[in-house]
GROMACS .gro file of C-alpha atoms in nm:
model
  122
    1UNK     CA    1   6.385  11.618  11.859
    2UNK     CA    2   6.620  11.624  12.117
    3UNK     CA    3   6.710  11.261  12.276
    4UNK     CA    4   6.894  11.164  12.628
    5UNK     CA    5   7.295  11.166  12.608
    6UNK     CA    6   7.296  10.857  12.842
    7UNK     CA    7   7.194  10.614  12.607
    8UNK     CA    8   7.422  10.723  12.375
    9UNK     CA    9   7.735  10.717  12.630
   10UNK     CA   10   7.612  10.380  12.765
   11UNK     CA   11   7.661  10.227  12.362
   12UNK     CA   12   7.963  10.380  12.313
   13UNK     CA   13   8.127  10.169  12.631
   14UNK     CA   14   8.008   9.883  12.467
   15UNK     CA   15   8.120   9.980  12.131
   16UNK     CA   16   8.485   9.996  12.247
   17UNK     CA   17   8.704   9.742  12.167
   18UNK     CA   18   8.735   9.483  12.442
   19UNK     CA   19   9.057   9.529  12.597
   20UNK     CA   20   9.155   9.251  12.833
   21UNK     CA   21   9.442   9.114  12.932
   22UNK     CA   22   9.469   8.728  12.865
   23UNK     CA   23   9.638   8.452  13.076
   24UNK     CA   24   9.971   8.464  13.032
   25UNK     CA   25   9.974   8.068  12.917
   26UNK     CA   26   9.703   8.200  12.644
   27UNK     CA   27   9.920   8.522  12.611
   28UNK     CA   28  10.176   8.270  12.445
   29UNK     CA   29  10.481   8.336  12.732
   30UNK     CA   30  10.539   8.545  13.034
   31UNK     CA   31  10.569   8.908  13.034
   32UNK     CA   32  10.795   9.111  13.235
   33UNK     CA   33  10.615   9.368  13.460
   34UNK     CA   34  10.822   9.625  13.187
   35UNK     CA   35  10.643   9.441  12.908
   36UNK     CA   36  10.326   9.444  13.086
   37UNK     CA   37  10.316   9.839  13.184
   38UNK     CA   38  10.434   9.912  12.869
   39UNK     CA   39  10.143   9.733  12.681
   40UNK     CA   40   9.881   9.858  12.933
   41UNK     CA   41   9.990  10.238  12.870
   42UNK     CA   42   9.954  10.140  12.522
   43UNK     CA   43   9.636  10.010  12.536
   44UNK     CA   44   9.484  10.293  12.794
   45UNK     CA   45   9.669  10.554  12.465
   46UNK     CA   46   9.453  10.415  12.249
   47UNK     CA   47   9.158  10.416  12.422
   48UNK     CA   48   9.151  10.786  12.516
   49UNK     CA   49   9.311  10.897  12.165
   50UNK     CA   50   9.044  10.733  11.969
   51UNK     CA   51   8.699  10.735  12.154
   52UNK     CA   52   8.613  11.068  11.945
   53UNK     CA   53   8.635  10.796  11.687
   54UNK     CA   54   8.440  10.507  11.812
   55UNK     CA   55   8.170  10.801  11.980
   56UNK     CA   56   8.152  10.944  11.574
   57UNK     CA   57   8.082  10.623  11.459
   58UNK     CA   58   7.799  10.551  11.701
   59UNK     CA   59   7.656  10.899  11.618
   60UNK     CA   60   7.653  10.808  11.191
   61UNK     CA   61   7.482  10.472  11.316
   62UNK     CA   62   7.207  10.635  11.479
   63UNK     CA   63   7.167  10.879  11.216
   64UNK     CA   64   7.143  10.648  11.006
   65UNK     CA   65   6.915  10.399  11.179
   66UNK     CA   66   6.709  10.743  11.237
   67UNK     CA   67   6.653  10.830  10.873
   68UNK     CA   68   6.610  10.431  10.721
   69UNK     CA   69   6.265  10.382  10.600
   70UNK     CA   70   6.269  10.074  10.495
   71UNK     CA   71   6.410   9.727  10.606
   72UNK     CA   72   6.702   9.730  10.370
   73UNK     CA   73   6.783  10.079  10.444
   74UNK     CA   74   6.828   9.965  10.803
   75UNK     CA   75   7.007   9.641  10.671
   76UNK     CA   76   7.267   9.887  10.514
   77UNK     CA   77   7.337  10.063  10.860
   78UNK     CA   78   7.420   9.733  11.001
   79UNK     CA   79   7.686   9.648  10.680
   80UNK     CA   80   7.840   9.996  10.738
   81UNK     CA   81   7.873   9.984  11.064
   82UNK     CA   82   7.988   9.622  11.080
   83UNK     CA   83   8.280   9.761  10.797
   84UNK     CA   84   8.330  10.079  11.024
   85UNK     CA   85   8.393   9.842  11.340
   86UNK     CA   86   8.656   9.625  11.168
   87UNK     CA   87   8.815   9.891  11.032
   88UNK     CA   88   8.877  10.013  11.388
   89UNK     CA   89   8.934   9.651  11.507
   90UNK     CA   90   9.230   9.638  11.225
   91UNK     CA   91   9.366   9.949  11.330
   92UNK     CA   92   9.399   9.857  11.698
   93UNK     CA   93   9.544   9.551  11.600
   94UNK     CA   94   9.809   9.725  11.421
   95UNK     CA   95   9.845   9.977  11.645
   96UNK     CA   96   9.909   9.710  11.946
   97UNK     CA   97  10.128   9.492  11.731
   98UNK     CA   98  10.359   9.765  11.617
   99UNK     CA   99  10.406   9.804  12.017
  100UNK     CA  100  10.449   9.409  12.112
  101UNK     CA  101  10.714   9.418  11.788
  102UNK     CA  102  10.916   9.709  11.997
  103UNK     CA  103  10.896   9.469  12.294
  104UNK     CA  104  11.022   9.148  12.103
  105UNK     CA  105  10.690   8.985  12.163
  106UNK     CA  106  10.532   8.834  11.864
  107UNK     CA  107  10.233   8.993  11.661
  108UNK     CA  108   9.888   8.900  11.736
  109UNK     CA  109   9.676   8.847  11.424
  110UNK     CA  110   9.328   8.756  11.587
  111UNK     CA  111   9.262   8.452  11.458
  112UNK     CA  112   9.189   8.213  11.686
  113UNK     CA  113   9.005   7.963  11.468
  114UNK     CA  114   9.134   7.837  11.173
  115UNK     CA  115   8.927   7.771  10.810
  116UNK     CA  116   8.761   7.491  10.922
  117UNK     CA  117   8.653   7.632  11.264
  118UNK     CA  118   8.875   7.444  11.487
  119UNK     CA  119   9.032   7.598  11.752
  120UNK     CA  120   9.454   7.702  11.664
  121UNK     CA  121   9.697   7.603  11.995
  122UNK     CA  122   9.876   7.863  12.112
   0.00000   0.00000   0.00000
């Protein structure tokens, strides 16, 4: 059965890690335009280095979506892909963080709520 490409290319844009650049008040200081070039080519490294990645990923999730026969079956393709996306999310983190430590800028852990819900100050 052969199926369109586009599809496919369309989810894995939206499977990529959302890459934005926050305020600087949010971004917890000002950045030099150094600090800032040096974290965009870091983030644009990333991107290109792993989208075999996130595109191999999207491929084992419609495999496996194609060959679930039953509702749990299809239940597990969410878990594994849920796993499979924060393992990625992790990994960018650390990647990213390992760059802002070479800058001096402080590590980013992605918590932005705390136990209880509430929004943490920056």
């Amino acid at each position: 059965m052969r199926t369109s490409t586009a599809p496919l290319a369309l989810a894995a844009v939206l499977a990529a890690p959302v890459i934005t650049m926050a305020p600087l008040a949010a971004a917890g200081g000002d950045l030099s335009p150094e600090q800032s070039q040096v974290l965009f080519q870091a983030r644009k490294t990333w991107a290109k280095d792993n989208y075999q990645r996130r595109l191999d990923l999207l491929q084992r999730q419609q495999r496996c979506i194609d060959t679930a026969a039953s509702a749990d079956a299809l239940k597990a393709c969410r878990r594994e892909m849920k796993k499979a996306r924060k393992s990625l999310k992790k990994d960018y983190r650390a990647y990213m963080n390992k760059v802002r430590n070479q800058l001096g800028l402080p590590a980013r852990t992605g918590k932005k709520h705390d136990a209880k819900g509430r929004k943490l100050q920056a």
